[in-house]
Short mmCIF file of C-alpha atoms in Angstrom, two decimals:
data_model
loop_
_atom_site.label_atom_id
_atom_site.label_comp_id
_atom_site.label_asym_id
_atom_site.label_seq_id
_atom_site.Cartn_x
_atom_site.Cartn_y
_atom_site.Cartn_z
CA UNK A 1 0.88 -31.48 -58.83
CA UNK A 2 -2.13 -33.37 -59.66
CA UNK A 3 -4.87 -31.67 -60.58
CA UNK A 4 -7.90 -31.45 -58.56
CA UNK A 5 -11.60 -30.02 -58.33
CA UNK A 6 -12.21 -26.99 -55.99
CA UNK A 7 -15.92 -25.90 -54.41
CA UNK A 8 -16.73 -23.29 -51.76
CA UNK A 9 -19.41 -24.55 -48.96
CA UNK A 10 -21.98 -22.23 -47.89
CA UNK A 11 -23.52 -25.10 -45.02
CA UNK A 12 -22.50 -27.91 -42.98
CA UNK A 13 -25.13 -29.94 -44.71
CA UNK A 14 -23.98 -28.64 -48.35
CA UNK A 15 -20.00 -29.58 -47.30
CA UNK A 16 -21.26 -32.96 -46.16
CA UNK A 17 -23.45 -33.76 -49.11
CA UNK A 18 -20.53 -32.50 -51.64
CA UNK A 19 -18.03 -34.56 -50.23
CA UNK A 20 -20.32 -37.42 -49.88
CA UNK A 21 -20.84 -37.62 -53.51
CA UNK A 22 -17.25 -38.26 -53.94
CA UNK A 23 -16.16 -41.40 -51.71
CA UNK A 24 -12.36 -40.98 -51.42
CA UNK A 25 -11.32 -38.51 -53.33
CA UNK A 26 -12.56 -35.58 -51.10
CA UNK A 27 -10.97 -33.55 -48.53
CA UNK A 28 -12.90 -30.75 -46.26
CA UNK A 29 -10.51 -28.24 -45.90
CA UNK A 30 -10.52 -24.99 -43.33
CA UNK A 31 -6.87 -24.77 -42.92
CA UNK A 32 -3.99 -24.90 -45.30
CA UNK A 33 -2.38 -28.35 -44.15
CA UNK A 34 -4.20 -29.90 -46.51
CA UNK A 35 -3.08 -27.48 -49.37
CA UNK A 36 0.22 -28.03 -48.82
CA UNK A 37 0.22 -31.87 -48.47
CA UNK A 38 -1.49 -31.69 -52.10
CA UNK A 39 1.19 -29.39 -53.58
CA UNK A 40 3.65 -31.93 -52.43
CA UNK A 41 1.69 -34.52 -53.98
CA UNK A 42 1.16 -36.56 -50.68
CA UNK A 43 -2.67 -36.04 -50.95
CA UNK A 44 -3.70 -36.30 -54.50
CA UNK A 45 -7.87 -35.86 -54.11
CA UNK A 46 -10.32 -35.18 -57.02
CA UNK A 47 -12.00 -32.15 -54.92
CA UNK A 48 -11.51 -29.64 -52.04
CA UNK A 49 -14.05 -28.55 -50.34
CA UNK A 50 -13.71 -25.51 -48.52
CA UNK A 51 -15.50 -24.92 -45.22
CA UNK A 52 -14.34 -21.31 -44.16
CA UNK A 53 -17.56 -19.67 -44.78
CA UNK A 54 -19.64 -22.39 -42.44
CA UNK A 55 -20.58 -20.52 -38.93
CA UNK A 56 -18.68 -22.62 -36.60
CA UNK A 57 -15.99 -20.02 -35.38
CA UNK A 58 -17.44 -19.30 -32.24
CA UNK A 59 -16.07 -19.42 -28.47
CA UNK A 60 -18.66 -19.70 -25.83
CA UNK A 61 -18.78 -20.50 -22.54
CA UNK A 62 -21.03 -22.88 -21.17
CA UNK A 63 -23.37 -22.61 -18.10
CA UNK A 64 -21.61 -25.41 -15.91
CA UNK A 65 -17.65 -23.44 -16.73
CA UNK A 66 -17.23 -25.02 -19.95
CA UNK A 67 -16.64 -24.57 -22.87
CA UNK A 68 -17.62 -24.61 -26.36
CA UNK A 69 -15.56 -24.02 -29.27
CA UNK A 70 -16.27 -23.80 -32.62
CA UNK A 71 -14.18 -25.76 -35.17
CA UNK A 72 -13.56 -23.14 -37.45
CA UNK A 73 -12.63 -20.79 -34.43
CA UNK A 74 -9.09 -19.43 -34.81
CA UNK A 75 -6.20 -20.29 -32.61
CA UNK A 76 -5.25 -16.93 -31.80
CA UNK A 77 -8.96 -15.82 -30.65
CA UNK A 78 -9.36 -18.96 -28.49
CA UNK A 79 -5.73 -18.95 -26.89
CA UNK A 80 -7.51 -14.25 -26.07
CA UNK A 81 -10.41 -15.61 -24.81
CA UNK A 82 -10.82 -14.39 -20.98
CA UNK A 83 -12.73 -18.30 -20.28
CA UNK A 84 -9.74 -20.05 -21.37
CA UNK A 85 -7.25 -17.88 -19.97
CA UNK A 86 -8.91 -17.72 -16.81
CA UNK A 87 -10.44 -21.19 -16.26
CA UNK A 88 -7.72 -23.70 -18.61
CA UNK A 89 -4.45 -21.14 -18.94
CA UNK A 90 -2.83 -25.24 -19.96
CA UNK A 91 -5.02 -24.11 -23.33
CA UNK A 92 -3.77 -20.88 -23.74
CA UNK A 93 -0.07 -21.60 -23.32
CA UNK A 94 -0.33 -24.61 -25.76
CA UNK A 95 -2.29 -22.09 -28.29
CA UNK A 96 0.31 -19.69 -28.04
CA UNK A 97 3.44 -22.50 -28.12
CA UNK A 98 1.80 -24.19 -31.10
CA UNK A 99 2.70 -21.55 -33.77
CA UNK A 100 3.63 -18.36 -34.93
CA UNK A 101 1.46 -14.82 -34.45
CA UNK A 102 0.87 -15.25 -38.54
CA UNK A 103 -0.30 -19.03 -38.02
CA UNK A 104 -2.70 -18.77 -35.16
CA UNK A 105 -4.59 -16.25 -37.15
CA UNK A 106 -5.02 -18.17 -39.94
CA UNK A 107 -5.15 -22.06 -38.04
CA UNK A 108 -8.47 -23.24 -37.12
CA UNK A 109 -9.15 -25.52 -33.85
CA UNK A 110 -10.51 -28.74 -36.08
CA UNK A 111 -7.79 -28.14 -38.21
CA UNK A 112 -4.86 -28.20 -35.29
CA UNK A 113 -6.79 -31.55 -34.37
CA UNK A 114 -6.46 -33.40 -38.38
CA UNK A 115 -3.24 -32.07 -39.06
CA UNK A 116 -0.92 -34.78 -40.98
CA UNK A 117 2.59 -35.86 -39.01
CA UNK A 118 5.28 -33.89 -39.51
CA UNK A 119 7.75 -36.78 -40.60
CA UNK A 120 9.68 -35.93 -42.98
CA UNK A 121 9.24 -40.02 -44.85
CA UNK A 122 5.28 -39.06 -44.95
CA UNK A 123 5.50 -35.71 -46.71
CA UNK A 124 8.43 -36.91 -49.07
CA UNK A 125 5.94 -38.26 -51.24
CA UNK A 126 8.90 -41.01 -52.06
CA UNK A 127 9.80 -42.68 -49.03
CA UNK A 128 7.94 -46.14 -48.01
CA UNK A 129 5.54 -44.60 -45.60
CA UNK A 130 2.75 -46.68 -44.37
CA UNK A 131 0.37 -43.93 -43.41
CA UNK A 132 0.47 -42.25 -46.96
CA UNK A 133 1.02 -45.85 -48.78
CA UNK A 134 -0.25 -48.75 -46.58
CA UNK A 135 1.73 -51.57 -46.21
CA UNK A 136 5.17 -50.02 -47.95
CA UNK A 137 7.03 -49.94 -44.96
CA UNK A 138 8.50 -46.87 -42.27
CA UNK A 139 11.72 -45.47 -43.51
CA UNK A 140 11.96 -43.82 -39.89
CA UNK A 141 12.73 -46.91 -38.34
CA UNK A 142 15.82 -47.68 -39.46
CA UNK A 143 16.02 -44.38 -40.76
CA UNK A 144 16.56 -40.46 -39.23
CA UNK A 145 13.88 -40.60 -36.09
CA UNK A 146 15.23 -38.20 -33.79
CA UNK A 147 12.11 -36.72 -33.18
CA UNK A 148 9.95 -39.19 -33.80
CA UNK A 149 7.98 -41.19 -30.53
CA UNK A 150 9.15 -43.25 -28.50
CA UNK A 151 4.90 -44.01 -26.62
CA UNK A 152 2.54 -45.43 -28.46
CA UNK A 153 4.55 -46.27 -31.05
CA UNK A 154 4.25 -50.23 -33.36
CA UNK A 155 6.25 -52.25 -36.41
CA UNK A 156 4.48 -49.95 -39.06
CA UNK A 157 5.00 -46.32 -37.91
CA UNK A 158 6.41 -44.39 -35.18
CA UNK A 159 5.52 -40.92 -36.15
CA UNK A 160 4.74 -38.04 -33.27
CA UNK A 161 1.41 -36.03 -33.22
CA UNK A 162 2.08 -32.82 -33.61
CA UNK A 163 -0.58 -30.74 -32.26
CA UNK A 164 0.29 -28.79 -29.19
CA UNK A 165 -3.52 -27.96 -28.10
CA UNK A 166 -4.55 -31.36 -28.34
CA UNK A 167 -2.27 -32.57 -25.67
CA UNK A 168 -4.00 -29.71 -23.04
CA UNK A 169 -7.22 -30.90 -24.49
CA UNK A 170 -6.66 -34.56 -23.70
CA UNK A 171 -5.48 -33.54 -19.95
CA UNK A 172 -9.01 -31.54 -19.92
CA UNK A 173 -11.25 -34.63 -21.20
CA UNK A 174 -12.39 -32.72 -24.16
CA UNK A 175 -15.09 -33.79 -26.31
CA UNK A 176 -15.13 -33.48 -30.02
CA UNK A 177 -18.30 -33.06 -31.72
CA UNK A 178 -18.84 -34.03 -35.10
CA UNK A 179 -21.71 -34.15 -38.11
CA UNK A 180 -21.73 -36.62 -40.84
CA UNK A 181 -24.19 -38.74 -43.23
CA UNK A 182 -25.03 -40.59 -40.18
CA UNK A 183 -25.96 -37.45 -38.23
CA UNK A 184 -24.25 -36.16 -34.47
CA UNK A 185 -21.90 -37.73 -32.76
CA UNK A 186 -19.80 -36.95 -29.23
CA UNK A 187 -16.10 -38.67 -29.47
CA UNK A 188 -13.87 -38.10 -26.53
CA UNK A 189 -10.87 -36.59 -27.27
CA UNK A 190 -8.49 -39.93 -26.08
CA UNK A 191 -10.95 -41.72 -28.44
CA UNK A 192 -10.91 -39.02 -31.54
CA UNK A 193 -6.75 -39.78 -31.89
CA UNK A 194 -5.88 -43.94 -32.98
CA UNK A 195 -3.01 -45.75 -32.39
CA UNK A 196 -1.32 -46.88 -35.58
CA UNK A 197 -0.99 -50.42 -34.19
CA UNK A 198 -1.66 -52.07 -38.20
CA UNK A 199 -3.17 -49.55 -39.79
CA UNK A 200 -1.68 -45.94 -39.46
CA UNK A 201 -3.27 -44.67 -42.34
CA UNK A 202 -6.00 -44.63 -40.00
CA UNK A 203 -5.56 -41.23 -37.60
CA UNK A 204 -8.71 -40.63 -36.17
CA UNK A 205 -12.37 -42.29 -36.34
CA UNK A 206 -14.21 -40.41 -38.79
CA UNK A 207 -16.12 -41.64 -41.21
CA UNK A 208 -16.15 -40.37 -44.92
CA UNK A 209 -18.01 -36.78 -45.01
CA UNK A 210 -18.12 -36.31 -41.36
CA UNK A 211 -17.30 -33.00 -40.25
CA UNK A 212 -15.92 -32.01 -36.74
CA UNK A 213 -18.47 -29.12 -35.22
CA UNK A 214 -17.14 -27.99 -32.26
CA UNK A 215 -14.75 -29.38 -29.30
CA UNK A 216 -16.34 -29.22 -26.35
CA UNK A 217 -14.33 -28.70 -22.72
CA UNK A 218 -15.84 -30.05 -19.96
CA UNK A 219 -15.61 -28.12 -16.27
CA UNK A 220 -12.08 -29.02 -14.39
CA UNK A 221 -11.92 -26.67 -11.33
CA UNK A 222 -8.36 -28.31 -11.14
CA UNK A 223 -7.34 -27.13 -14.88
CA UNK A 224 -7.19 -22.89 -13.10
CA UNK A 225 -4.29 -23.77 -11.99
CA UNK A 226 -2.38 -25.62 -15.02
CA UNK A 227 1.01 -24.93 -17.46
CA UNK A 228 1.61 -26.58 -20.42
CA UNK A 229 6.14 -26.77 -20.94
CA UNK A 230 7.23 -27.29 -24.02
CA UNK A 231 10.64 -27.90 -24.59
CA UNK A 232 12.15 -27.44 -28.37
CA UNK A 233 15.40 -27.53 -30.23
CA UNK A 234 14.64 -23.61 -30.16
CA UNK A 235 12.85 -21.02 -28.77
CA UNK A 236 10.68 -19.72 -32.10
CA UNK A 237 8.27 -21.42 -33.63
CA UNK A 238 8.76 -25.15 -33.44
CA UNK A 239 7.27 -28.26 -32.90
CA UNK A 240 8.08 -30.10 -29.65
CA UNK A 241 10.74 -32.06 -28.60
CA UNK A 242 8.50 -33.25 -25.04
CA UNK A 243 5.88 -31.16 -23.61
CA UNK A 244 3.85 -31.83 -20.46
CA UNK A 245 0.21 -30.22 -19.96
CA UNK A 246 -0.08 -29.96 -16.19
CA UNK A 247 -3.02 -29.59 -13.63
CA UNK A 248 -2.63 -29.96 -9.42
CA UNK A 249 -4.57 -29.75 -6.80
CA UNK A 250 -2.57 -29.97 -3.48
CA UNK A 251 -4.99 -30.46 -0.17
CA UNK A 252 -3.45 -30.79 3.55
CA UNK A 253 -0.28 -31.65 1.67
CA UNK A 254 -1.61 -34.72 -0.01
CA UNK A 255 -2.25 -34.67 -4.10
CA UNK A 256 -6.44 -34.50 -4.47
CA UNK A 257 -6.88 -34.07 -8.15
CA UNK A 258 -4.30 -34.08 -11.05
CA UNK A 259 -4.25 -34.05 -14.68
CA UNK A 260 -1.44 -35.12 -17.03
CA UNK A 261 -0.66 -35.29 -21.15
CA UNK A 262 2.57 -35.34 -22.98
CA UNK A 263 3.33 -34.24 -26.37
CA UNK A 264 6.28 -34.41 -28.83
CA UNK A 265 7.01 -38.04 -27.53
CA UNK A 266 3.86 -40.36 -28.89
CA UNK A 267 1.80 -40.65 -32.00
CA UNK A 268 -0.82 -39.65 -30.73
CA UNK A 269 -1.47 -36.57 -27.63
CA UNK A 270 -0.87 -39.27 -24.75
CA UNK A 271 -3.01 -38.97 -21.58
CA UNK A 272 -0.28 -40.14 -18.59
CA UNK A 273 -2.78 -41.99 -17.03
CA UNK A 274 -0.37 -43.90 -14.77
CA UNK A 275 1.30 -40.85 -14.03
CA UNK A 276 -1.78 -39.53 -12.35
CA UNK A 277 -2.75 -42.97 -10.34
CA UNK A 278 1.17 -42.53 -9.13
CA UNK A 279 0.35 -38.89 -7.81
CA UNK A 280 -2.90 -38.93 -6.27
CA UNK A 281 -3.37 -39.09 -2.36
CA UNK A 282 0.65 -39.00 -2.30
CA UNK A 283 3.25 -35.59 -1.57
CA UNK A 284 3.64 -32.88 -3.95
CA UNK A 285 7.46 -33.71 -3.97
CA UNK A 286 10.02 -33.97 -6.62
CA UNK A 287 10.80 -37.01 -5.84
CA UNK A 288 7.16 -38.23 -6.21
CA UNK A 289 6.94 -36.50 -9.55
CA UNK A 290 10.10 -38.63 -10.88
CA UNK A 291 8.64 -41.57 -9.79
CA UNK A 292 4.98 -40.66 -11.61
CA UNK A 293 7.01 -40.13 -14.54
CA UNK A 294 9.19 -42.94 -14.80
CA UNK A 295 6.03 -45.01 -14.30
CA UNK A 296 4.74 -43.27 -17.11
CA UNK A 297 7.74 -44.00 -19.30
CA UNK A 298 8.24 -47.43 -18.56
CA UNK A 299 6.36 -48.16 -21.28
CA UNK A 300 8.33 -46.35 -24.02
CA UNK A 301 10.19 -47.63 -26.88
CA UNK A 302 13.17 -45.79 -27.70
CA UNK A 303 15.64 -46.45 -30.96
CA UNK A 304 18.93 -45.35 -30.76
CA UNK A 305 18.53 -41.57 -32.23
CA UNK A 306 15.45 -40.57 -30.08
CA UNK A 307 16.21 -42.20 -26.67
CA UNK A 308 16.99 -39.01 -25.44
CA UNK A 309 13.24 -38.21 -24.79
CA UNK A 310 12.65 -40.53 -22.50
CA UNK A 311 14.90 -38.49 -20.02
CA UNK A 312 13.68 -35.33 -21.51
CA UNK A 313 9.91 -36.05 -21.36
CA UNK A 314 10.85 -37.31 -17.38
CA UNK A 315 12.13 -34.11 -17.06
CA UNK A 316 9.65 -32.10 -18.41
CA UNK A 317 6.49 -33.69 -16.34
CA UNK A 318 8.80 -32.72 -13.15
CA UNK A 319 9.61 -29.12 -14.16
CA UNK A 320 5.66 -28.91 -14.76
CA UNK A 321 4.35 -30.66 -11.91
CA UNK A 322 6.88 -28.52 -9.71
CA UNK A 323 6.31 -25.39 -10.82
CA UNK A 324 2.74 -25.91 -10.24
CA UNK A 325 3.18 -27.16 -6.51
CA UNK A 326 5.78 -24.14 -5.83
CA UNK A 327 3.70 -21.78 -7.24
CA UNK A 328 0.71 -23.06 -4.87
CA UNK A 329 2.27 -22.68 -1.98
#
């Protein structure tokens, strides 16, 4: 393992101005992703700076029905809280999905959001891998890619996002919040995660030293009655196969509002966005819900050892969608 510089932040200001003084070859750290990418020698930076001590682990709930929640706040108290429960229970179930009773403890919400891929060519530190060594080449392609995506996917790297609570925040519109050298900024959640199109080194916007805040959730009266599904190869801790967050509203038995992400199928959390135009004004059937998905799916790009989500994802946005409508009835 190379070996690297270490420094404790008391401030947002003091994190931003320590990393600043090192232009590539710092990492804020509040989780231990970014530990274990540098044992592996995937990350090799000069220093880590980390951010545990900076207040911004707190869960509040806003006066509209939002809700605020700090970066450094940890899964397990956000997936308790009685707002989230009660008002986005998509949230809660992804929270409590997304890792083990030890993890959530320890995982903070900004770093579920930048955690690295989970294919196995990235953290090999060997393998051509185009996010970790731009322009090498994807040994998934031709290589083992069972689980990797089959949406949103290009010629340089087809690697899934991981992150279970990002895919119910990008059904909830969430908002991440951010300081940097430049000062504030408010990125929307389906802007905060980047398509790898030519440069999948490239995961999210953020520009060197800036710091994520706080992710902010929007009221979505149609997000009380929501279920994230999350199907795995099994039932313990582990990362998705397909997932679905889920929200319906079902008026005079027409569709009013609805709200749709997948995981465990695209490289980044994918709002179904043609999903939802499919759904609204029509039934609550299951027939309708196929047809949502498949429109949804049309777009995917499956190779020959992960074409199996395609039916699995279609399968999981029905089981969602119609447990939601049975359970309204």
């Amino acid at each position: 393992m190379r070996p690297f510089g270490y420094a404790r932040a008391a401030d947002v200001e003091t994190a931003i101005a320590t990393v600043r003084e090192h232009p590539g070859g710092a990492f804020l750290a509040g989780g231990t992703t970014e530990v274990d990418l540098v044992r592996q020698n995937v990350l090799r930076p000069d220093l880590l700076v980390d951010i545990n001590d900076l207040p911004l682990d707190g869960i509040e709930d806003l006066p509209d029905g939002g809700l605020r929640i700090g970066a450094l706040a940890r899964m397990s108290d956000v997936a308790r809280a009685a707002g989230v429960a009660d008002r986005f229970p998509m949230l809660a179930q992804a929270l409590l999905l997304g890792a083990s009773a030890q993890l959530r403890n320890m995982a903070s919400m900004g770093g579920n959001l930048c955690q690295r891929v989970r294919c196995g060519y990235f953290r090999d530190a060997a393998s051509p891998c185009n996010k970790r060594d731009p322009g090498s080449g994807c040994a998934a392609i031709d290589g083992f890619h069972r689980g990797h995506a089959v949406l949103g996917t290009s010629d340089r790297c087809i690697a899934v996002h991981p992150s279970d609570a990002a895919v119910a925040l990008a059904a909830l519109d969430a908002v991440v919040r951010t300081r940097g050298p430049g000062g504030e900024r408010a990125i929307a959640i389906d802007d905060f995660f980047l398509l790898p199109g030519d440069t999948p080194e490239r995961e999210r916007p953020l520009d060197h030293a800036e710091l994520i805040t706080a992710i902010e959730v929007p009221a979505v009266p149609v997000a009380r009655r929501s279920v994230y599904v999350k199907v795995r190869d099994r039932a313990s801790y582990e990362f998705a196969l397909a997932s679905t967050a889920a929200a319906i509203h079902v008026q005079d038995g027409a569709i009013a509002d609805v709200r749709l992400a997948l995981g465990g199928v695209a490289t980044k959390p994918w709002r179904a966005r043609a999903a939802e135009r499919s759904l609204l004004g029509g039934p609550a059937t299951p027939d309708a819900f196929a047809e949502a998905a498949d429109r949804e799916l049309a777009a995917a790009v499956p190779r020959p050892l992960n074409a199996y989500k395609v039916e699995l994802a279609r399968r999981t946005i029905v089981r969602a969608l119609a447990t939601l409508a049975e359970d309204g009835r």
